Amino acid sequence: MADLSAKSFAVMSANPQTDPFLQQFEDIIQTIQRDINVLGEPTSDRSAKRRALEHIQSETLLKKPALNPQVLFKVFSSITRSTLRAVSDPVEKCRELSITIISGFVKNVDDVIPFLPYIIPTFTSRLAQPEIVEPAEELRLLMTQALLDIVKKSRHGFAPFVEDTIKILARTLMDTYPEVKKESCRLVIELCKFNVKPVAFHGDALAKAVLPVLHHRHSSVRIIAIEAIGAAILVDAKGLDDCLDTLRSMSMDKAPLVRETLYTIAHKWMLELIDRYTYGYKILPLLLCGMTDDMPKLRAMSVKFMDEIGALYETEWESRIKDEMDYTDGWSHLPIHWLTLAFQFPDRPRVGSRHLARDNMQKVVAKIVEGMGNWTVEVRIKSAQMLGAYLTLTEDQITGYVGVILPILYKILSGDDPLVMEEAARVASILGNYVNADATLSLLLPQLAMGGGSTTSFRLGCSRTLHGLIHGASTTISAHASRIVDALADKDLVLNENMLILYEISRCVCELLLKVTTIDQDVSFKVLMILAQLESVVGDENMPGYINMQKKTNESLVRLSSLCQVSNVESLYGLFFENAIDTLTATHTSWTKHSAELRVLETVVLRVGVAIEPHLSKILPLVCYCASKERDYEVRKSVLLLMIKLVQVLKASPSSGRALSNDSETLLREPRLNSVQADEQECVGFLNVSLLNTTLERDLLPILISNIEDDEIATRITSLKVLSTLLDSDIDWNGSTLKKLYPELLKRLDDAQDKIRVQCANIWPVYFNSVCRWLAKMASSYPIDTTNKLTSIPGADGGVVEIALDTVHWQTMIKGLTIHLDDTNPDIQDAILNALKAGAQKCIPKEMLSEHLHSVRAKHRTTRYIDDILLV
């Protein structure tokens, strides 16, 4: 310090006339000399030091008008030693004043380089120690700001002190005070700007020192920290490896300005780094993050950056890409429907951008795929978005890496966060657009067939990936339609019990049919069988995916009908009906209740509708076989239920009814009503729906009468239920049938099983209703029988027409029923009472009934029931 002062005075004394500021300098020194002495005296008290510093400040820096920089330089040369000694003073105010004075002189003098050998060591002793020496964070900030001013002022002359400054930064970047961190980052930027070579020796350490600041909670701190790292990497790129993961995480920062700064720095690296193409695979993912940013502004900015980088690439590698630049074709290679996937590019990415992306494919793809498997949802989403943007740049050149990309898509789409799955599906669509379907399908379809060890989730991922590939592909995928359909038709897949897998199959088929323009018959039939299997699936709206699956299936059927040039879905099923039945019945001898063919058969048969009439000869033998006693109960029941629905469909077609009638006895005798043993109501419903007003009526009654007397209790019960249903239906019963029926009902009243007797007694009211309807019809058709004594008349065809019941029939019924009014079972007595009341009210001759009741009244144990009837 003494040397610095002596040199200054020597200069001033050499030629006092040439220095116009000498007298001013001497006056100032004379004014503050005592203060300088006080600061240099160790025994001075704190108040004296504080007053001395304040006086020096007021006489120099705060002087009005301001002193000339040359005078300040000379004054600073005289007070530097004393002032720097106060930087370590125990009194905070003294330290603050000394630092403020030093900072003020640094800002106002023209040259600070002569003072650096004294200022930097002092600051280093206060800021670069392992433990905090300066306890006041405001003073640490002041010293850091002063150091920043020194670097700006000295510029390249600061080189000898870079190492000490980096030691300071290693501590100040870890400071707890955010403002100190920010000033330290600015200091890093200034160092890298003016002292490239000296900082290059420490660039790696400098970048690592700034790295923790990126995690600060204040966005302003993170922004300046990114800029500091950007400056450090430009000086020495070796530190990039340690910063990459943290920088990539910054692409998901919630503050837009932080992300904007990150993308700007990455752009700057790709333009200014000397070996930028060596590090391109590390920097390019940061720009991909920008191209997929949530904010449109940042996306557009990043795309612009990528375009500028591509332009530089074209300039530097002109000879390499000249031919390709002459034949660029914009977006013409893409289908119109796909342009919405093209991110933010206003046109096809320029040749330079595409080549830059292709040069780094191996490492970039590996890093992105690694990110897609990250444990955090945000990273997986961002990585999937990056891959989509990268595919837009690499286009079909990515084909060689499809084997790396597809497995991670399977994994994500097998079940992940919905947002991750959405992005992965988008990637699959882009992949399908650029990569030849032969390459992707050769890898995907075997995996879909193997199912990853038959795991449902893996197949789900494969099927969703397949849908994405089909969705993104052009109409050229028609050439691969047969391969895709064969894979989807695999029984392990299409017969899977998982509804979500079935939904994905329906999506794949629907998407495929939208892409193809023509389709041959073999493929059409396979597609139809897939759709029939999907349509036959039993479910409800509470099952996830069921409603959507059915919707997609219906859309596919309509589209397939159009491709096959038929008018509707029914015609489509009719077109392939023979093939479908042959395919389904190939294994009918081994069908069980779990066989999907049963459900598919029902779908195919019912979908054909009335057009099935020419094919009944093919269906009915199958029904007879499957409804035989030797088959499983569930199989028999399923077939009978199918017949319910089929005959209901055919009711509107008289010709179809006649065709069924020709085989009715076979149908009814083969399954036999006793085939239903547990769930009887289905058979009842079958006969109720299918036989009303059909020609089966004449064939049914003998079988019913036979089954009423069957040895099996369940058969007798079921037959009575069927009979009750028929009597209560709209069938127009004739007199002959009614006369044949009532003796059988009277006989069942003597059955050994009381529950059958009660059931039979309950049939009589509906029997009387049928008789009443028949009599009313006959009375309107043949009014000549006014006395009810003529029971039959000649018919128009030469036969006999029954128009009434004669006395013998009425007496037989009355006597047979009256006996059971005295039954020991009260339930039977009540049922017979209701039956006779209903008959008396509707059709039984009252005189005949009354006469008989009076004749037997005395013979009954109780007369209550007879008396009730006589009151009617």
CSV table of C-alpha atoms in Angstrom, one decimal, residues 315-702:
chain,number,residue,atom,x,y,z
A,315,THR,CA,-24.5,-22.9,-43.9
A,316,GLU,CA,-21.8,-25.0,-42.1
A,317,TRP,CA,-22.7,-28.3,-43.9
A,318,GLU,CA,-23.8,-27.0,-47.2
A,319,SER,CA,-22.0,-29.5,-49.3
A,320,ARG,CA,-23.5,-32.4,-47.3
A,321,ILE,CA,-27.1,-31.4,-47.6
A,322,LYS,CA,-27.2,-29.4,-50.8
A,323,ASP,CA,-29.0,-32.0,-52.9
A,324,GLU,CA,-31.7,-32.5,-50.3
A,325,MET,CA,-32.3,-28.8,-49.9
A,326,ASP,CA,-33.0,-28.6,-53.6
A,327,TYR,CA,-35.9,-31.0,-53.4
A,328,THR,CA,-37.6,-30.2,-50.1
A,329,ASP,CA,-41.4,-30.7,-50.4
A,330,GLY,CA,-43.0,-29.0,-47.4
A,331,TRP,CA,-45.8,-30.9,-45.8
A,332,SER,CA,-47.0,-32.5,-49.0
A,333,HIS,CA,-45.8,-35.9,-47.7
A,334,LEU,CA,-48.4,-35.8,-44.9
A,335,PRO,CA,-52.1,-36.6,-45.0
A,336,ILE,CA,-54.3,-33.6,-44.4
A,337,HIS,CA,-55.9,-35.2,-41.3
A,338,TRP,CA,-52.6,-35.5,-39.7
A,339,LEU,CA,-51.4,-31.9,-39.8
A,340,THR,CA,-52.9,-31.2,-36.4
A,341,LEU,CA,-50.1,-33.3,-35.0
A,342,ALA,CA,-47.4,-31.2,-36.5
A,343,PHE,CA,-46.8,-29.2,-33.3
A,344,GLN,CA,-46.0,-25.6,-34.1
A,345,PHE,CA,-44.1,-25.8,-37.4
A,346,PRO,CA,-45.7,-23.5,-39.9
A,347,ASP,CA,-44.1,-25.7,-42.6
A,348,ARG,CA,-42.1,-28.8,-42.7
A,349,PRO,CA,-38.9,-28.4,-40.6
A,350,ARG,CA,-36.1,-27.2,-42.7
A,351,VAL,CA,-33.4,-29.6,-43.9
A,352,GLY,CA,-30.8,-28.4,-41.5
A,353,SER,CA,-33.1,-29.0,-38.5
A,354,ARG,CA,-34.0,-32.4,-39.7
A,355,HIS,CA,-30.3,-33.4,-40.3
A,356,LEU,CA,-29.3,-32.1,-36.9
A,357,ALA,CA,-31.9,-34.2,-35.3
A,358,ARG,CA,-30.9,-37.3,-37.3
A,359,ASP,CA,-27.3,-36.9,-36.4
A,360,ASN,CA,-28.1,-37.4,-32.8
A,361,MET,CA,-30.8,-40.0,-32.9
A,362,GLN,CA,-29.2,-42.9,-31.0
A,363,LYS,CA,-28.4,-40.9,-27.9
A,364,VAL,CA,-31.5,-38.6,-28.0
A,365,VAL,CA,-33.9,-41.5,-28.4
A,366,ALA,CA,-32.3,-43.4,-25.6
A,367,LYS,CA,-32.5,-40.4,-23.2
A,368,ILE,CA,-36.1,-39.6,-24.1
A,369,VAL,CA,-37.1,-43.2,-23.7
A,370,GLU,CA,-35.4,-43.3,-20.3
A,371,GLY,CA,-37.5,-40.3,-19.3
A,372,MET,CA,-40.7,-42.0,-20.4
A,373,GLY,CA,-40.0,-44.6,-17.8
A,374,ASN,CA,-39.3,-42.1,-15.0
A,375,TRP,CA,-41.1,-42.6,-11.7
A,376,THR,CA,-42.6,-39.1,-11.8
A,377,VAL,CA,-45.7,-38.4,-13.9
A,378,GLU,CA,-44.5,-35.0,-15.0
A,379,VAL,CA,-41.3,-36.3,-16.4
A,380,ARG,CA,-43.1,-39.1,-18.3
A,381,ILE,CA,-45.5,-36.6,-19.8
A,382,LYS,CA,-42.8,-34.2,-20.9
A,383,SER,CA,-40.6,-37.0,-22.3
A,384,ALA,CA,-43.5,-38.3,-24.4
A,385,GLN,CA,-44.2,-34.8,-25.7
A,386,MET,CA,-40.5,-34.5,-26.6
A,387,LEU,CA,-40.5,-37.8,-28.4
A,388,GLY,CA,-43.5,-36.6,-30.5
A,389,ALA,CA,-41.6,-33.4,-31.4
A,390,TYR,CA,-38.5,-35.3,-32.2
A,391,LEU,CA,-40.3,-37.7,-34.5
A,392,THR,CA,-41.5,-34.7,-36.4
A,393,LEU,CA,-37.9,-33.7,-37.0
A,394,THR,CA,-36.5,-37.2,-37.8
A,395,GLU,CA,-39.4,-38.4,-39.9
A,396,ASP,CA,-38.9,-41.8,-41.5
A,397,GLN,CA,-35.2,-41.9,-40.4
A,398,ILE,CA,-36.5,-43.0,-37.0
A,399,THR,CA,-37.3,-46.4,-38.4
A,400,GLY,CA,-34.2,-48.0,-37.1
A,401,TYR,CA,-35.2,-47.1,-33.5
A,402,VAL,CA,-38.8,-48.3,-33.6
A,403,GLY,CA,-37.6,-51.4,-31.6
A,404,VAL,CA,-36.5,-49.1,-28.8
A,405,ILE,CA,-39.6,-46.9,-28.8
A,406,LEU,CA,-42.4,-49.4,-29.1
A,407,PRO,CA,-41.7,-51.2,-25.7
A,408,ILE,CA,-42.0,-48.1,-23.7
A,409,LEU,CA,-45.3,-47.3,-25.5
A,410,TYR,CA,-46.6,-50.7,-24.6
A,411,LYS,CA,-45.7,-50.1,-21.0
A,412,ILE,CA,-47.2,-46.6,-20.7
A,413,LEU,CA,-50.4,-47.5,-22.6
A,414,SER,CA,-50.9,-50.7,-20.6
A,415,GLY,CA,-51.9,-48.4,-17.7
A,416,ASP,CA,-50.6,-45.1,-16.6
A,417,ASP,CA,-51.7,-41.6,-15.7
A,418,PRO,CA,-54.3,-40.5,-18.3
A,419,LEU,CA,-52.2,-37.6,-19.4
A,420,VAL,CA,-49.2,-39.8,-19.9
A,421,MET,CA,-51.3,-42.2,-21.9
A,422,GLU,CA,-52.7,-39.5,-24.0
A,423,GLU,CA,-49.2,-38.3,-25.0
A,424,ALA,CA,-48.0,-41.8,-25.6
A,425,ALA,CA,-51.0,-42.5,-27.9
A,426,ARG,CA,-50.1,-39.3,-29.8
A,427,VAL,CA,-46.5,-40.5,-30.2
A,428,ALA,CA,-47.9,-43.8,-31.6
A,429,SER,CA,-49.9,-41.9,-34.2
A,430,ILE,CA,-46.9,-39.8,-35.3
A,431,LEU,CA,-44.8,-43.0,-35.5
A,432,GLY,CA,-47.5,-44.6,-37.6
A,433,ASN,CA,-47.4,-41.7,-40.0
A,434,TYR,CA,-43.7,-41.6,-40.6
A,435,VAL,CA,-42.6,-45.3,-40.3
A,436,ASN,CA,-43.6,-47.9,-42.8
A,437,ALA,CA,-46.3,-50.1,-41.4
A,438,ASP,CA,-44.3,-53.2,-42.3
A,439,ALA,CA,-41.6,-52.2,-39.8
A,440,THR,CA,-43.9,-51.4,-36.9
A,441,LEU,CA,-46.3,-54.3,-37.4
A,442,SER,CA,-43.4,-56.8,-37.7
A,443,LEU,CA,-42.4,-55.9,-34.1
A,444,LEU,CA,-45.9,-55.2,-32.6
A,445,LEU,CA,-48.1,-58.0,-33.8
A,446,PRO,CA,-45.9,-60.9,-32.4
A,447,GLN,CA,-45.9,-59.1,-29.1
A,448,LEU,CA,-49.7,-58.7,-29.2
A,449,ALA,CA,-50.0,-62.4,-30.0
A,450,MET,CA,-47.6,-63.6,-27.2
A,451,GLY,CA,-49.2,-61.1,-24.8
A,452,GLY,CA,-46.0,-60.7,-22.6
A,453,GLY,CA,-46.6,-64.0,-20.8
A,454,SER,CA,-50.4,-63.6,-21.3
A,455,THR,CA,-50.6,-60.6,-19.1
A,456,THR,CA,-53.7,-58.6,-19.7
A,457,SER,CA,-52.1,-55.2,-19.2
A,458,PHE,CA,-49.4,-55.9,-21.7
A,459,ARG,CA,-51.9,-56.9,-24.4
A,460,LEU,CA,-53.8,-53.7,-23.5
A,461,GLY,CA,-50.7,-51.6,-24.1
A,462,CYS,CA,-50.0,-53.4,-27.4
A,463,SER,CA,-53.6,-52.9,-28.7
A,464,ARG,CA,-53.6,-49.2,-27.8
A,465,THR,CA,-50.3,-48.8,-29.5
A,466,LEU,CA,-51.7,-50.6,-32.6
A,467,HIS,CA,-54.6,-48.2,-32.6
A,468,GLY,CA,-52.3,-45.2,-32.6
A,469,LEU,CA,-50.2,-46.6,-35.4
A,470,ILE,CA,-53.3,-47.2,-37.5
A,471,HIS,CA,-54.6,-43.8,-36.7
A,472,GLY,CA,-51.5,-42.0,-37.8
A,473,ALA,CA,-51.0,-44.1,-40.9
A,474,SER,CA,-52.1,-43.2,-44.4
A,475,THR,CA,-54.4,-45.3,-46.6
A,476,THR,CA,-51.4,-47.4,-47.6
A,477,ILE,CA,-52.0,-49.4,-44.5
A,478,SER,CA,-54.7,-51.2,-46.6
A,479,ALA,CA,-51.9,-53.5,-47.8
A,480,HIS,CA,-51.4,-54.7,-44.2
A,481,ALA,CA,-55.1,-55.0,-43.4
A,482,SER,CA,-55.1,-58.8,-43.5
A,483,ARG,CA,-52.2,-59.1,-41.1
A,484,ILE,CA,-53.8,-56.7,-38.6
A,485,VAL,CA,-57.2,-58.5,-38.8
A,486,ASP,CA,-55.6,-61.9,-38.3
A,487,ALA,CA,-53.9,-60.6,-35.2
A,488,LEU,CA,-57.0,-59.1,-33.8
A,489,ALA,CA,-59.0,-62.2,-34.6
A,490,ASP,CA,-56.8,-64.3,-32.4
A,491,LYS,CA,-59.0,-66.1,-29.9
A,492,ASP,CA,-56.9,-65.3,-26.9
A,493,LEU,CA,-57.4,-61.7,-27.7
A,494,VAL,CA,-60.9,-61.3,-29.1
A,495,LEU,CA,-62.4,-63.7,-26.5
A,496,ASN,CA,-60.6,-62.0,-23.7
A,497,GLU,CA,-62.8,-61.3,-20.7
A,498,ASN,CA,-61.2,-57.9,-20.1
A,499,MET,CA,-63.7,-55.3,-21.4
A,500,LEU,CA,-60.9,-52.7,-21.9
A,501,ILE,CA,-59.1,-55.0,-24.3
A,502,LEU,CA,-62.3,-55.6,-26.2
A,503,TYR,CA,-62.8,-51.9,-26.4
A,504,GLU,CA,-59.3,-51.4,-27.8
A,505,ILE,CA,-60.0,-54.1,-30.4
A,506,SER,CA,-63.1,-52.3,-31.5
A,507,ARG,CA,-61.1,-49.1,-31.8
A,508,CYS,CA,-58.5,-50.8,-33.9
A,509,VAL,CA,-61.0,-52.3,-36.2
A,510,CYS,CA,-63.0,-49.1,-36.6
A,511,GLU,CA,-59.8,-47.1,-37.3
A,512,LEU,CA,-58.6,-49.7,-39.8
A,513,LEU,CA,-61.9,-49.6,-41.7
A,514,LEU,CA,-61.7,-45.8,-41.9
A,515,LYS,CA,-58.3,-46.1,-43.5
A,516,VAL,CA,-59.0,-48.8,-46.1
A,517,THR,CA,-60.7,-47.9,-49.4
A,518,THR,CA,-61.2,-51.4,-50.7
A,519,ILE,CA,-61.3,-54.8,-48.9
A,520,ASP,CA,-61.5,-58.3,-50.2
A,521,GLN,CA,-64.1,-60.8,-49.1
A,522,ASP,CA,-61.9,-63.0,-47.0
A,523,VAL,CA,-60.7,-60.0,-44.9
A,524,SER,CA,-64.3,-58.7,-44.7
A,525,PHE,CA,-65.5,-62.0,-43.3
A,526,LYS,CA,-62.8,-62.0,-40.7
A,527,VAL,CA,-63.6,-58.5,-39.7
A,528,LEU,CA,-67.3,-59.3,-39.5
A,529,MET,CA,-66.6,-62.3,-37.2
A,530,ILE,CA,-64.5,-60.0,-34.9
A,531,LEU,CA,-67.3,-57.5,-34.8
A,532,ALA,CA,-69.9,-60.3,-34.2
A,533,GLN,CA,-67.8,-61.5,-31.3
A,534,LEU,CA,-67.6,-58.0,-29.8
A,535,GLU,CA,-71.3,-57.4,-30.4
A,536,SER,CA,-72.2,-60.6,-28.6
A,537,VAL,CA,-70.3,-59.6,-25.4
A,538,VAL,CA,-72.7,-59.3,-22.4
A,539,GLY,CA,-72.4,-56.2,-20.3
A,540,ASP,CA,-74.0,-53.1,-19.1
A,541,GLU,CA,-73.3,-49.4,-18.8
A,542,ASN,CA,-71.6,-49.9,-15.4
A,543,MET,CA,-68.8,-51.9,-17.0
A,544,PRO,CA,-65.9,-49.5,-18.0
A,545,GLY,CA,-65.6,-49.5,-21.8
A,546,TYR,CA,-68.7,-51.5,-22.6
A,547,ILE,CA,-70.8,-48.7,-24.0
A,548,ASN,CA,-67.9,-47.3,-26.0
A,549,MET,CA,-67.1,-50.7,-27.3
A,550,GLN,CA,-70.6,-51.2,-28.6
A,551,LYS,CA,-70.6,-47.8,-30.1
A,552,LYS,CA,-67.3,-48.4,-32.0
A,553,THR,CA,-68.6,-51.9,-33.1
A,554,ASN,CA,-71.7,-50.4,-34.6
A,555,GLU,CA,-69.7,-47.7,-36.4
A,556,SER,CA,-67.4,-50.5,-37.8
A,557,LEU,CA,-70.4,-52.5,-39.0
A,558,VAL,CA,-71.8,-49.5,-40.8
A,559,ARG,CA,-68.4,-48.8,-42.4
A,560,LEU,CA,-67.9,-52.4,-43.4
A,561,SER,CA,-71.3,-52.5,-45.0
A,562,SER,CA,-70.3,-49.6,-47.1
A,563,LEU,CA,-67.0,-51.2,-48.1
A,564,CYS,CA,-68.9,-54.4,-49.0
A,565,GLN,CA,-71.4,-52.3,-51.0
A,566,VAL,CA,-74.5,-53.6,-49.1
A,567,SER,CA,-77.3,-51.3,-47.9
A,568,ASN,CA,-77.3,-52.1,-44.2
A,569,VAL,CA,-75.8,-54.2,-41.4
A,570,GLU,CA,-78.5,-56.9,-41.8
A,571,SER,CA,-77.6,-57.4,-45.4
A,572,LEU,CA,-73.9,-57.5,-44.4
A,573,TYR,CA,-74.6,-60.4,-42.0
A,574,GLY,CA,-76.7,-62.0,-44.7
A,575,LEU,CA,-73.9,-61.8,-47.1
A,576,PHE,CA,-71.6,-63.9,-45.0
A,577,PHE,CA,-74.2,-65.9,-43.1
A,578,GLU,CA,-73.4,-69.3,-44.6
A,579,ASN,CA,-69.7,-68.8,-43.9
A,580,ALA,CA,-70.4,-67.6,-40.4
A,581,ILE,CA,-72.6,-70.5,-39.5
A,582,ASP,CA,-70.1,-73.0,-40.9
A,583,THR,CA,-67.3,-71.4,-38.9
A,584,LEU,CA,-69.3,-71.3,-35.7
A,585,THR,CA,-70.7,-74.9,-35.9
A,586,ALA,CA,-67.4,-76.5,-36.7
A,587,THR,CA,-67.0,-77.0,-33.0
A,588,HIS,CA,-70.6,-77.2,-31.8
A,589,THR,CA,-70.3,-80.8,-30.5
A,590,SER,CA,-67.9,-79.5,-27.8
A,591,TRP,CA,-69.8,-76.4,-26.8
A,592,THR,CA,-70.3,-75.6,-23.1
A,593,LYS,CA,-71.9,-72.8,-21.2
A,594,HIS,CA,-68.6,-70.9,-21.4
A,595,SER,CA,-68.3,-71.2,-25.2
A,596,ALA,CA,-68.3,-67.8,-26.9
A,597,GLU,CA,-69.7,-69.4,-30.1
A,598,LEU,CA,-73.1,-69.6,-28.4
A,599,ARG,CA,-73.2,-65.8,-28.0
A,600,VAL,CA,-71.8,-65.2,-31.4
A,601,LEU,CA,-74.4,-67.6,-33.0
A,602,GLU,CA,-77.2,-65.6,-31.4
A,603,THR,CA,-75.8,-62.3,-32.7
A,604,VAL,CA,-75.3,-63.6,-36.2
A,605,VAL,CA,-78.8,-65.2,-36.4
A,606,LEU,CA,-80.7,-62.3,-35.0
A,607,ARG,CA,-78.7,-59.7,-37.0
A,608,VAL,CA,-79.8,-61.4,-40.2
A,609,GLY,CA,-83.4,-60.9,-39.3
A,610,VAL,CA,-86.2,-62.2,-41.6
A,611,ALA,CA,-83.6,-62.9,-44.3
A,612,ILE,CA,-82.7,-66.0,-42.3
A,613,GLU,CA,-85.7,-67.9,-43.8
A,614,PRO,CA,-83.7,-69.5,-46.6
A,615,HIS,CA,-81.1,-70.7,-44.0
A,616,LEU,CA,-83.5,-72.2,-41.5
A,617,SER,CA,-82.7,-75.7,-42.7
A,618,LYS,CA,-79.1,-75.0,-41.5
A,619,ILE,CA,-80.1,-73.5,-38.2
A,620,LEU,CA,-82.8,-75.9,-36.9
A,621,PRO,CA,-80.8,-79.1,-36.9
A,622,LEU,CA,-78.2,-77.2,-34.9
A,623,VAL,CA,-80.8,-76.1,-32.4
A,624,CYS,CA,-82.2,-79.6,-32.1
A,625,TYR,CA,-78.8,-81.0,-31.4
A,626,CYS,CA,-77.8,-78.4,-28.9
A,627,ALA,CA,-81.1,-78.6,-27.1
A,628,SER,CA,-81.0,-82.4,-26.7
A,629,LYS,CA,-80.9,-84.1,-23.3
A,630,GLU,CA,-77.2,-85.0,-23.8
A,631,ARG,CA,-76.1,-81.4,-23.9
A,632,ASP,CA,-75.3,-79.2,-20.9
A,633,TYR,CA,-78.2,-77.5,-19.3
A,634,GLU,CA,-76.8,-74.0,-20.0
A,635,VAL,CA,-76.2,-74.9,-23.6
A,636,ARG,CA,-79.8,-76.1,-24.0
A,637,LYS,CA,-81.2,-73.0,-22.3
A,638,SER,CA,-79.1,-70.7,-24.5
A,639,VAL,CA,-80.4,-72.3,-27.6
A,640,LEU,CA,-84.0,-72.2,-26.5
A,641,LEU,CA,-83.6,-68.5,-25.6
A,642,LEU,CA,-82.2,-68.0,-29.1
A,643,MET,CA,-85.3,-69.5,-30.6
A,644,ILE,CA,-87.4,-67.2,-28.5
A,645,LYS,CA,-85.8,-64.2,-30.1
A,646,LEU,CA,-85.6,-65.7,-33.6
A,647,VAL,CA,-89.3,-66.6,-33.8
A,648,GLN,CA,-90.2,-63.2,-32.4
A,649,VAL,CA,-88.3,-61.6,-35.3
A,650,LEU,CA,-90.0,-63.9,-37.8
A,651,LYS,CA,-93.5,-63.3,-36.5
A,652,ALA,CA,-94.0,-60.5,-39.1
A,653,SER,CA,-93.2,-62.9,-41.9
A,654,PRO,CA,-96.0,-65.4,-42.6
A,655,SER,CA,-93.7,-67.4,-44.9
A,656,SER,CA,-91.1,-67.6,-42.1
A,657,GLY,CA,-93.8,-68.8,-39.7
A,658,ARG,CA,-94.7,-71.6,-42.2
A,659,ALA,CA,-91.1,-72.6,-42.6
A,660,LEU,CA,-90.8,-72.9,-38.8
A,661,SER,CA,-94.0,-74.8,-38.6
A,662,ASN,CA,-92.7,-77.5,-40.9
A,663,ASP,CA,-90.1,-78.3,-38.3
A,664,SER,CA,-92.0,-77.4,-35.2
A,665,GLU,CA,-92.5,-80.9,-33.9
A,666,THR,CA,-88.9,-81.7,-34.2
A,667,LEU,CA,-88.0,-78.5,-32.4
A,668,LEU,CA,-90.4,-79.2,-29.6
A,669,ARG,CA,-89.8,-82.9,-29.2
A,670,GLU,CA,-86.0,-82.8,-29.2
A,671,PRO,CA,-85.4,-80.3,-26.4
A,672,ARG,CA,-88.5,-81.5,-24.6
A,673,LEU,CA,-89.8,-79.1,-22.0
A,674,ASN,CA,-88.4,-81.2,-19.3
A,675,SER,CA,-84.9,-80.1,-20.4
A,676,VAL,CA,-85.3,-77.0,-18.3
A,677,GLN,CA,-85.0,-78.0,-14.7
A,678,ALA,CA,-83.8,-75.0,-12.8
A,679,ASP,CA,-84.7,-71.8,-14.5
A,680,GLU,CA,-88.1,-72.6,-15.9
A,681,GLN,CA,-89.3,-69.2,-16.8
A,682,GLU,CA,-87.1,-69.0,-19.9
A,683,CYS,CA,-88.9,-71.9,-21.5
A,684,VAL,CA,-92.2,-70.3,-20.6
A,685,GLY,CA,-91.1,-67.1,-22.2
A,686,PHE,CA,-89.9,-69.0,-25.2
A,687,LEU,CA,-93.3,-70.6,-25.8
A,688,ASN,CA,-95.2,-67.5,-24.9
A,689,VAL,CA,-93.4,-65.3,-27.4
A,690,SER,CA,-92.7,-67.7,-30.2
A,691,LEU,CA,-95.9,-69.6,-30.5
A,692,LEU,CA,-98.5,-66.9,-30.3
A,693,ASN,CA,-100.6,-66.8,-33.4
A,694,THR,CA,-98.3,-69.1,-35.3
A,695,THR,CA,-98.9,-72.4,-37.0
A,696,LEU,CA,-97.0,-74.1,-34.2
A,697,GLU,CA,-100.2,-74.2,-32.2
A,698,ARG,CA,-101.5,-77.4,-33.7
A,699,ASP,CA,-98.2,-79.2,-32.9
A,700,LEU,CA,-97.8,-77.9,-29.5
A,701,LEU,CA,-100.9,-79.2,-27.7
A,702,PRO,CA,-100.2,-82.9,-28.0
